[in-house]
Amino acid sequence: MSCPTLLCLLLLIIVCLNDSAAADDFGFLYNGFAGSKLLLDGAASVTQDGILSLTTNSFDITGHGFHPNPVPFTGENGMAVSFSSTFVFTITPNPSGRSGYGMALVISARPDLSSRGFPGAYLGLGGPYYYKQNQQFFAVELDTVFNGEFKDIDDNHVGIDVSSMVSNFSAPAGCYSYTEDDDYFISTNFEGLRLSSGSPMQVWVDYDGESMELNVTLALVPMNKPSLPLLSYTVNMSDHLPSYYSDDSVANKLYVGFSAATGDRHGATHQVLGWSFNLTAPAPPLDYSQLPLKRVQQIQGASTAKNLVRWLPATLSVLAGATACLVLRWRSNKKSAERRQDWEAELGPRRFSYRDLRKATDGFSSRQLLGQGGCGRVYGGVHAGSGKRIAVKRITSEPAQGLAQFTAEILILGRLRHRNLVRLFGYCRQSQKHDELLLVYEHMPNGSLDRYLHGQKHDALAWSQRFHIIKGVASGLLYLHEDWEQVVLHRDVKASNVLLDAEMNGRLGDFGLARLHDHGADAHTTHVAGTRGYLAPELLRFGKATKATDVFAFGAFVLEVACGRRPVGLNARGELLVLLDWVRQIWATGCIADAMDPRLLDCEAHEAELVLKLGLLCSHPLPAARPGMRQVMQHLDGGLPLPEFSADYLAITDVDQVLETSPSVATTITGLSGGR
Ligand SMILES: *[C@@H]1O[C@H](CO)[C@@H](O)[C@H](O)[C@H]1NC(C)=O
Ligand SMILES: *[C@@H]1O[C@H](CO)[C@@H](O)[C@H](O)[C@H]1NC(C)=O
Ligand SMILES: *[C@@H]1O[C@H](CO)[C@@H](O)[C@H](O)[C@H]1NC(C)=O
Ligand SMILES: *[C@@H]1O[C@H](CO)[C@@H](O)[C@H](O)[C@H]1NC(C)=O
Ligand SMILES: *[C@@H]1O[C@H](CO)[C@@H](O)[C@H](O)[C@H]1NC(C)=O
């Protein structure tokens, strides 16, 4: 928080004191619910203090509170629009029993759920009988009881529910933050939070109609919104929301509100203290000084002096803000050479200092140079603070803005963890003469695979080692494509981006980095990031990277490792040799295994055939004919035999022909489109 913002905050507090909740069709702000016209049912009530109390401690009850006006969730074209909402809640357990069951923010065609919503694990939403009958809702649940029937992950989670109490996506309650650990390595920390602790917590729900991304973020009150959401889920709301009122002649009659329930042996008070909503912009922030936190403070044994309690949160935040200002100013004086962008201040100074990195790499001396790639030079070194060996990639770029945007992505890439990915520890930005970005990676003692395949090493890698590396890289790419919470495209899979750790496992490096070119590129020029010989034909034509273009590059990589030749190189007579075509020709005119690296002595014939054919299939000219990485993994593990196809199949460039020619391969096509 900067000092001017603080002034604004003070002004806002003063202005808002005289202003009660405003509401209109497109957004609203409740700093407490006193005087509001919420639609209430079941056990729900608004207390004297202005708290929306959904349930009391009694067993087996439900309560609902909805904003009175329907929300136009869909635009004129019938497509779901973006929305953003935030609320502060408390769940206070029954002192003499088990706590439960939880509450939810709900979008529903009906604000009168009391006759239809069931208590207990249904959280006042669906019910066993109404389950399939027109009971459609969208909910973000705060679930405090484990229920096996609904495939709950634990007894303290946040979940996204689409018309079913079986969550489509959920995570244990908590919040992410970036911190420097003891070794000065920046890392993402996950701090677990107990939902039913009686402490006020805040939830943010943000949906972007364009990207169809839904984020849910949770934090203790008072705290700024964490920069990383707890849940990030892609869902096409246009598929769901409009159908919720299909039986209704008046479109756009959807209501938003809260639902909560207790169970037969579980009780808890579920309360909402403040709530805001907007369809076109981030939900307006709640003013803590106005929220009825008093009751909560009492429960926690705080002072009962009315004014003190009323002002305490505001006073605290002002004090915290002032301290932050002082600390920030002190810090920035100390490190004035490093540019601090706004968003960085928000995240805090959790990154490597330029001085430490310069020291670690001996002032970026050429003796420490490990390699040089398209993106920049890589230096080795030892980080003084931790004694850890690191590799520092130094990227220089002219368009300053490109780097600023990119750094935000770096923070996401830094959260990726997989045994076949090179771990990204953090970054440093420095701008004196140039805008410069330094990325700090885990050090890989055995260097890049490229050197073993094409370098002057006496003993080339044995087949068993190569096969192990291919499997590792496939596993790393599968994680990026399918197994992480959001899809990450590598965009530059190739042998020189595969590094070897001390146990000779293959690890993908530089993931996501090719985006740098996109950000930096002039909007009028199409710049395709990637490396010649690994670029899928449609990537060259349309310039759009997809999972299928990564698979193409993976195919080229597999052939490179098996044949010991570069994807595009020169043959003994000095003629251009495109590896893909060469292998295909060898297969068409004889035995495919003849394409293998002649240096290999220990190669099993069936493995050679599998790997070469898989490489060719992955690099099929048509994206739809390429397998997905999950399937590639199954082929490599021997669990799924390769489909039958001939060398001719690889020359097909017409989609319809693929479907006609090889039905067994056509099945792979459906597998490919099933991404998230
Ligand atoms: C919603 O956000 C927009 C853009 O900031 C603002 O103009 C509008 O007043 C907001 N609506 C409400 C009711 O807060
Ligand atoms: C998830 O959402 C879809 C609709 O997008 C729904 O059909 C499905 O039943 C939901 N539940 C689960 C557990 O995936
Ligand atoms: C969700 O969170 C991610 C990561 O912070 C962010 O990039 C994205 O813009 C967010 N999306 C929405 C709809 O808020
Ligand atoms: C989302 O769903 C709507 C309605 O079913 C559909 O028209 C639209 O094409 C879908 N969007 C995407 C990107 O799949
Ligand atoms: C590097 O690879 C070799 C085999 O080429 C292996 O013996 C060695 O243990 C690996 N690790 C290191 C740190 O050199």
Coordinates of C-alpha atoms in Angstrom, one line a residue, residues 201-644:
M201 CA -12.7 -14.8 6.4
Q202 CA -13.1 -13.3 3.0
V203 CA -13.9 -15.0 -0.3
W204 CA -13.5 -13.6 -3.8
V205 CA -15.2 -15.2 -6.7
D206 CA -14.2 -13.9 -10.2
Y207 CA -15.5 -15.2 -13.5
D208 CA -14.2 -14.0 -16.8
G209 CA -16.8 -14.6 -19.5
E210 CA -14.2 -14.5 -22.3
S211 CA -11.6 -16.9 -21.0
M212 CA -14.3 -18.8 -19.0
E213 CA -11.9 -18.8 -16.1
L214 CA -13.4 -18.9 -12.6
N215 CA -11.1 -18.0 -9.7
V216 CA -12.0 -18.5 -6.0
T217 CA -9.7 -16.9 -3.5
L218 CA -9.8 -17.2 0.3
A219 CA -8.1 -15.2 3.0
L220 CA -8.3 -14.3 6.7
V221 CA -9.8 -10.8 7.5
P222 CA -8.2 -8.3 7.3
M223 CA -5.9 -9.1 4.4
N224 CA -5.4 -7.9 0.9
K225 CA -6.7 -10.2 -1.8
P226 CA -3.9 -12.8 -2.3
S227 CA -2.5 -12.6 -5.8
L228 CA -3.0 -16.3 -6.4
P229 CA -6.4 -17.9 -6.3
L230 CA -7.1 -21.0 -4.3
L231 CA -9.1 -22.5 -7.1
S232 CA -8.9 -21.7 -10.8
Y233 CA -11.3 -23.6 -12.9
T234 CA -12.4 -23.3 -16.5
V235 CA -16.1 -23.6 -17.0
N236 CA -18.3 -22.4 -19.8
M237 CA -21.1 -20.8 -17.8
S238 CA -22.9 -20.1 -21.1
D239 CA -23.6 -23.8 -21.2
H240 CA -25.2 -23.7 -17.7
L241 CA -26.6 -20.4 -16.7
P242 CA -29.0 -19.8 -19.6
S243 CA -30.5 -23.3 -19.2
Y244 CA -31.3 -22.6 -15.6
Y245 CA -34.3 -20.5 -16.7
S246 CA -35.2 -22.3 -19.9
D247 CA -38.6 -23.1 -18.5
D248 CA -39.1 -19.4 -17.7
S249 CA -40.5 -17.0 -20.2
V250 CA -38.6 -14.1 -18.7
A251 CA -34.9 -14.5 -19.5
N252 CA -32.2 -13.5 -17.1
K253 CA -34.1 -14.3 -14.0
L254 CA -31.2 -15.6 -12.0
Y255 CA -30.6 -14.8 -8.4
V256 CA -27.5 -14.7 -6.4
G257 CA -27.3 -15.3 -2.6
F258 CA -26.2 -17.6 0.2
S259 CA -27.3 -21.0 1.4
A260 CA -26.2 -22.8 4.6
A261 CA -27.3 -25.9 6.5
T262 CA -26.6 -27.8 9.7
G263 CA -27.1 -31.6 10.1
D264 CA -28.7 -34.0 12.5
R265 CA -25.6 -34.0 14.8
H266 CA -23.8 -31.1 13.5
G267 CA -24.5 -27.4 14.3
A268 CA -22.9 -24.1 13.6
T269 CA -23.8 -20.5 13.1
H270 CA -23.2 -19.5 9.5
Q271 CA -23.0 -15.7 9.0
V272 CA -22.3 -13.2 6.3
L273 CA -21.0 -9.8 7.4
G274 CA -20.5 -8.0 4.1
W275 CA -21.0 -8.7 0.4
S276 CA -20.4 -6.9 -2.9
F277 CA -21.0 -7.8 -6.5
N278 CA -20.4 -6.3 -9.9
L279 CA -20.9 -7.6 -13.4
T280 CA -18.5 -5.3 -15.2
A281 CA -15.7 -4.7 -12.9
P282 CA -14.0 -6.3 -9.9
A283 CA -16.4 -6.4 -6.9
P284 CA -16.0 -3.2 -4.9
P285 CA -13.8 -3.7 -1.8
L286 CA -15.7 -4.1 1.5
D287 CA -15.1 -1.5 4.1
Y288 CA -14.0 -3.4 7.2
S289 CA -14.7 -0.4 9.4
Q290 CA -18.3 -0.7 8.6
L291 CA -18.7 -4.4 8.7
P292 CA -20.5 -5.7 11.8
L293 CA -17.5 -7.5 13.1
K294 CA -18.5 -6.6 16.7
R295 CA -20.3 -9.8 17.4
V296 CA -17.4 -11.8 16.2
Q297 CA -15.0 -9.8 18.3
Q298 CA -17.1 -10.6 21.3
I299 CA -17.0 -14.3 20.6
Q300 CA -13.3 -14.1 20.4
G301 CA -13.2 -12.3 23.8
A302 CA -12.1 -8.9 22.5
S303 CA -13.1 -5.6 24.0
T304 CA -16.7 -4.7 24.2
A305 CA -16.3 -1.0 23.9
K306 CA -18.6 -0.3 21.0
N307 CA -16.6 2.5 19.3
L308 CA -13.3 0.9 19.9
V309 CA -14.5 -2.2 18.2
R310 CA -16.1 -0.3 15.4
W311 CA -12.9 1.5 14.7
L312 CA -10.4 -1.1 15.7
P313 CA -10.1 -2.8 12.2
A314 CA -9.8 0.6 10.5
T315 CA -7.2 1.8 13.0
L316 CA -5.3 -1.4 12.6
S317 CA -5.2 -1.2 8.9
V318 CA -4.1 2.4 9.0
L319 CA -1.3 1.5 11.4
A320 CA -0.4 -1.5 9.2
G321 CA -0.4 0.7 6.2
A322 CA 1.8 3.3 7.8
T323 CA 4.2 0.7 8.8
A324 CA 4.2 -0.8 5.3
C325 CA 4.9 2.6 3.9
L326 CA 7.9 3.1 6.1
V327 CA 9.2 -0.4 5.5
L328 CA 8.7 -0.1 1.7
R329 CA 10.4 3.3 1.6
W330 CA 13.3 1.9 3.6
R331 CA 13.6 -1.1 1.4
S332 CA 13.4 0.8 -1.8
N333 CA 16.1 3.2 -0.7
K334 CA 18.2 0.2 0.0
K335 CA 17.7 -1.4 -3.4
S336 CA 17.1 1.7 -5.4
A337 CA 18.7 0.2 -8.5
E338 CA 16.0 -2.3 -8.9
R339 CA 12.8 -1.1 -10.5
R340 CA 9.7 -1.7 -8.5
Q341 CA 6.6 -2.0 -10.6
D342 CA 3.2 -1.5 -8.9
W343 CA 2.3 -5.1 -8.9
E344 CA 5.6 -6.1 -7.5
A345 CA 5.1 -3.8 -4.5
E346 CA 1.9 -5.7 -4.0
L347 CA 3.6 -9.0 -3.9
G348 CA 6.4 -7.7 -1.7
P349 CA 10.1 -7.8 -2.3
R350 CA 10.3 -11.5 -2.5
R351 CA 12.9 -12.2 -5.1
F352 CA 16.6 -12.4 -5.6
S353 CA 18.7 -9.4 -5.3
Y354 CA 20.8 -8.4 -8.2
R355 CA 23.9 -8.1 -6.0
D356 CA 23.6 -11.7 -4.8
L357 CA 23.2 -13.1 -8.3
R358 CA 26.1 -11.1 -9.5
K359 CA 28.2 -12.4 -6.7
A360 CA 27.1 -16.0 -7.2
T361 CA 28.1 -15.9 -10.9
D362 CA 31.4 -14.1 -10.4
G363 CA 30.0 -10.9 -12.0
F364 CA 28.5 -13.0 -14.9
S365 CA 32.0 -14.0 -15.9
S366 CA 32.5 -16.0 -19.0
R367 CA 34.1 -18.7 -16.9
Q368 CA 30.7 -19.3 -15.3
L369 CA 28.9 -19.5 -18.7
L370 CA 27.0 -22.8 -18.9
G371 CA 25.3 -22.1 -22.2
Q372 CA 23.6 -19.7 -24.5
G373 CA 20.2 -20.1 -26.0
G374 CA 17.6 -18.1 -27.9
C375 CA 16.5 -16.4 -24.8
G376 CA 19.8 -15.5 -23.3
R377 CA 23.0 -16.7 -21.6
V378 CA 23.0 -19.1 -18.6
Y379 CA 25.5 -18.8 -15.9
G380 CA 26.3 -21.3 -13.1
G381 CA 27.1 -20.3 -9.5
V382 CA 26.6 -20.8 -5.9
H383 CA 24.1 -18.7 -4.0
A384 CA 25.9 -17.3 -1.0
G385 CA 22.8 -17.1 1.2
S386 CA 22.0 -20.8 0.9
G387 CA 25.1 -22.5 -0.5
K388 CA 22.9 -23.9 -3.2
R389 CA 24.1 -24.4 -6.7
I390 CA 22.0 -22.4 -9.1
A391 CA 21.8 -21.6 -12.8
V392 CA 21.0 -18.0 -13.7
K393 CA 19.5 -17.2 -17.1
R394 CA 20.0 -13.6 -18.1
I395 CA 17.5 -12.2 -20.5
T396 CA 17.8 -8.8 -22.1
S397 CA 14.9 -7.3 -24.0
E398 CA 14.1 -3.8 -25.3
P399 CA 10.3 -3.5 -24.8
A400 CA 10.1 -2.9 -21.1
Q401 CA 6.5 -3.6 -20.9
G402 CA 6.9 -7.1 -22.3
L403 CA 9.1 -8.0 -19.4
A404 CA 6.8 -6.5 -16.8
Q405 CA 3.9 -8.6 -18.1
F406 CA 6.1 -11.6 -18.3
T407 CA 7.4 -11.4 -14.8
A408 CA 3.8 -12.0 -13.6
E409 CA 3.8 -15.2 -15.5
I410 CA 7.2 -16.2 -14.0
L411 CA 5.5 -16.3 -10.6
I412 CA 3.1 -18.8 -11.9
L413 CA 5.8 -20.9 -13.6
G414 CA 7.6 -20.9 -10.3
R415 CA 4.8 -22.8 -8.7
L416 CA 5.2 -25.8 -11.0
R417 CA 6.8 -28.8 -9.4
H418 CA 7.6 -32.0 -11.1
R419 CA 10.5 -34.4 -11.1
N420 CA 10.9 -34.0 -14.9
L421 CA 10.9 -30.2 -14.9
V422 CA 13.8 -28.0 -14.0
R423 CA 12.6 -26.0 -11.0
L424 CA 12.4 -22.3 -11.3
F425 CA 13.5 -20.7 -7.9
G426 CA 12.8 -17.1 -8.7
Y427 CA 13.8 -14.1 -10.5
C428 CA 15.3 -10.7 -10.3
R429 CA 14.6 -7.6 -12.4
Q430 CA 17.2 -5.0 -13.0
S431 CA 17.1 -1.9 -15.2
Q432 CA 20.0 0.4 -15.4
K433 CA 21.0 0.4 -19.0
H434 CA 18.7 -2.3 -20.3
D435 CA 15.6 -3.9 -19.0
E436 CA 16.9 -7.1 -17.8
L437 CA 15.3 -10.2 -16.3
L438 CA 17.3 -12.9 -14.4
L439 CA 15.7 -16.3 -13.9
V440 CA 17.1 -18.5 -11.2
Y441 CA 16.9 -22.2 -11.8
E442 CA 17.9 -25.4 -10.1
H443 CA 21.4 -26.4 -11.2
M444 CA 21.5 -29.5 -13.4
P445 CA 24.9 -31.2 -12.9
N446 CA 24.9 -33.2 -16.1
G447 CA 24.1 -30.4 -18.5
S448 CA 21.9 -30.5 -21.6
L449 CA 21.0 -33.6 -23.5
D450 CA 22.0 -31.9 -26.7
R451 CA 25.7 -32.3 -25.8
Y452 CA 25.4 -36.0 -25.4
L453 CA 23.5 -36.5 -28.7
H454 CA 25.5 -34.2 -30.9
G455 CA 28.6 -33.2 -28.9
Q456 CA 32.1 -34.5 -28.8
K457 CA 31.4 -36.8 -25.8
H458 CA 33.2 -40.1 -26.3
D459 CA 30.6 -42.3 -24.8
A460 CA 27.2 -41.6 -26.2
L461 CA 24.2 -42.4 -24.1
A462 CA 23.1 -46.0 -24.1
W463 CA 19.6 -46.9 -25.3
S464 CA 18.3 -47.7 -21.9
Q465 CA 19.3 -44.2 -20.8
R466 CA 17.8 -42.5 -23.8
F467 CA 14.5 -44.4 -23.4
H468 CA 14.4 -43.4 -19.7
I469 CA 15.0 -39.7 -20.7
I470 CA 12.2 -39.8 -23.4
K471 CA 9.8 -41.2 -20.8
G472 CA 10.8 -38.5 -18.3
V473 CA 10.3 -35.7 -20.8
A474 CA 6.9 -37.2 -21.8
S475 CA 5.9 -37.2 -18.1
G476 CA 7.0 -33.6 -17.6
L477 CA 5.1 -32.5 -20.7
L478 CA 2.0 -34.4 -19.6
Y479 CA 2.1 -32.6 -16.3
L480 CA 2.3 -29.2 -18.0
H481 CA -0.6 -30.1 -20.4
E482 CA -3.0 -32.0 -18.2
D483 CA -2.1 -32.5 -14.6
W484 CA -1.4 -29.0 -13.3
E485 CA -4.3 -26.7 -12.4
Q486 CA -4.0 -24.8 -15.6
V487 CA -2.6 -25.7 -19.0
V488 CA 1.0 -24.6 -19.6
L489 CA 2.3 -24.9 -23.1
H490 CA 6.0 -25.5 -23.3
R491 CA 6.4 -24.0 -26.8
D492 CA 10.0 -25.0 -27.2
V493 CA 10.5 -28.7 -26.7
K494 CA 13.9 -29.7 -28.0
A495 CA 17.0 -31.6 -27.0
S496 CA 18.9 -28.5 -25.9
N497 CA 16.0 -27.7 -23.5
V498 CA 16.2 -31.1 -21.9
L499 CA 18.7 -31.1 -19.0
L500 CA 20.1 -34.0 -17.0
D501 CA 20.2 -34.2 -13.3
A502 CA 22.7 -36.2 -11.2
E503 CA 20.7 -39.4 -11.8
M504 CA 20.5 -38.8 -15.5
N505 CA 16.8 -38.1 -15.5
G506 CA 15.6 -35.9 -18.3
R507 CA 14.2 -32.6 -17.1
L508 CA 12.4 -30.1 -19.3
G509 CA 13.8 -26.6 -18.8
D510 CA 12.6 -23.2 -20.2
F511 CA 8.9 -24.1 -20.0
G512 CA 6.6 -21.3 -20.9
L513 CA 9.5 -19.1 -21.7
A514 CA 8.8 -18.8 -25.4
R515 CA 5.9 -16.6 -24.5
L516 CA 8.5 -13.9 -24.0
H517 CA 8.7 -13.6 -27.7
D518 CA 4.9 -13.1 -27.9
H519 CA 4.9 -10.4 -25.4
G520 CA 7.8 -8.6 -26.8
A521 CA 6.7 -8.9 -30.4
D522 CA 5.2 -6.0 -32.3
A523 CA 1.5 -6.5 -32.7
H524 CA 1.8 -6.2 -36.5
T525 CA 4.4 -8.9 -37.0
T526 CA 3.7 -12.5 -36.5
H527 CA 6.7 -14.0 -34.7
V528 CA 6.6 -17.7 -34.2
A529 CA 8.5 -18.7 -31.1
G530 CA 10.2 -22.1 -31.3
T531 CA 13.0 -23.8 -33.1
R532 CA 13.4 -24.8 -36.7
G533 CA 12.7 -28.5 -37.2
Y534 CA 10.4 -28.7 -34.2
L535 CA 7.7 -26.4 -35.5
A536 CA 4.4 -27.9 -36.5
P537 CA 3.2 -26.9 -40.0
E538 CA 0.0 -25.2 -38.6
L539 CA 2.2 -23.2 -36.2
L540 CA 4.1 -21.8 -39.1
R541 CA 0.9 -21.1 -40.9
F542 CA -1.3 -19.6 -38.2
G543 CA 1.2 -18.8 -35.5
K544 CA -0.9 -20.3 -32.7
A545 CA 0.7 -22.6 -30.2
T546 CA -1.4 -25.4 -28.8
K547 CA -0.9 -28.7 -27.0
A548 CA -0.8 -30.3 -30.4
T549 CA 2.1 -28.1 -31.5
D550 CA 4.0 -29.1 -28.3
V551 CA 3.3 -32.8 -29.2
F552 CA 4.7 -32.2 -32.7
A553 CA 7.9 -30.9 -31.2
F554 CA 8.0 -33.8 -28.8
G555 CA 7.8 -36.2 -31.8
A556 CA 10.7 -34.4 -33.4
F557 CA 12.6 -34.7 -30.2
V558 CA 11.9 -38.4 -29.8
L559 CA 13.2 -39.1 -33.3
E560 CA 16.3 -36.9 -32.6
V561 CA 17.1 -39.0 -29.5
A562 CA 16.5 -42.3 -31.2
C563 CA 18.4 -41.5 -34.4
G564 CA 21.1 -39.3 -32.9
R565 CA 20.5 -36.7 -35.6
R566 CA 19.2 -33.2 -35.5
P567 CA 15.6 -32.7 -36.8
V568 CA 17.0 -30.5 -39.6
G569 CA 20.6 -31.1 -40.5
L570 CA 23.0 -32.0 -43.2
N571 CA 23.8 -35.5 -44.4
A572 CA 27.2 -36.8 -45.2
R573 CA 27.0 -35.4 -48.7
G574 CA 26.2 -31.9 -47.3
E575 CA 22.5 -32.1 -48.4
L576 CA 19.6 -30.9 -46.3
L577 CA 18.1 -33.7 -44.3
V578 CA 14.7 -33.4 -42.6
L579 CA 14.8 -36.2 -40.1
L580 CA 11.0 -36.7 -40.1
D581 CA 11.0 -37.3 -43.9
W582 CA 14.1 -39.4 -43.7
V583 CA 12.7 -41.8 -41.1
R584 CA 9.5 -42.1 -43.1
Q585 CA 11.4 -43.0 -46.2
I586 CA 13.5 -45.6 -44.5
W587 CA 10.2 -47.1 -43.2
A588 CA 8.5 -46.9 -46.6
T589 CA 11.4 -48.7 -48.3
G590 CA 12.5 -51.1 -45.7
C591 CA 12.9 -51.6 -42.0
I592 CA 12.2 -48.7 -39.7
A593 CA 14.7 -49.8 -37.1
D594 CA 17.5 -49.0 -39.6
A595 CA 16.9 -45.4 -38.7
M596 CA 18.2 -45.8 -35.2
D597 CA 21.5 -44.2 -34.1
P598 CA 24.2 -46.6 -35.3
R599 CA 26.1 -46.0 -32.0
L600 CA 23.5 -47.8 -30.1
L601 CA 24.4 -51.4 -29.3
D602 CA 21.8 -52.3 -26.6
C603 CA 18.6 -51.5 -28.4
E604 CA 15.7 -53.8 -28.3
A605 CA 14.0 -54.1 -31.7
H606 CA 10.5 -53.7 -30.4
E607 CA 11.4 -50.6 -28.4
A608 CA 13.1 -49.1 -31.4
E609 CA 10.1 -49.6 -33.5
L610 CA 7.7 -48.3 -30.8
V611 CA 9.8 -45.1 -30.3
L612 CA 10.3 -44.4 -34.0
K613 CA 6.7 -44.9 -34.9
L614 CA 5.5 -42.9 -31.9
G615 CA 7.8 -40.1 -32.9
L616 CA 6.4 -40.1 -36.4
L617 CA 2.8 -40.2 -35.1
C618 CA 3.4 -37.3 -32.8
S619 CA 4.8 -35.3 -35.7
H620 CA 1.9 -36.1 -38.0
P621 CA 1.2 -33.1 -40.3
L622 CA -2.4 -32.9 -39.1
P623 CA -2.8 -31.8 -35.5
A624 CA -5.9 -33.9 -35.1
A625 CA -4.0 -37.1 -35.8
R626 CA -1.5 -36.5 -33.1
P627 CA -2.0 -38.3 -29.8
G628 CA -2.4 -36.3 -26.5
M629 CA 0.5 -36.6 -24.0
R630 CA -1.5 -38.9 -21.7
Q631 CA -1.8 -41.4 -24.5
V632 CA 1.8 -41.0 -25.5
M633 CA 2.7 -41.9 -21.9
Q634 CA 0.5 -45.0 -22.1
H635 CA 2.2 -46.1 -25.3
L636 CA 5.7 -45.6 -23.8
D637 CA 4.7 -47.5 -20.7
G638 CA 3.6 -50.4 -22.8
G639 CA 0.0 -50.2 -21.4
L640 CA -1.5 -49.2 -24.8
P641 CA -0.3 -50.7 -28.1
L642 CA 0.3 -48.2 -30.9
P643 CA -2.4 -48.2 -33.5
E644 CA -1.6 -49.9 -36.8

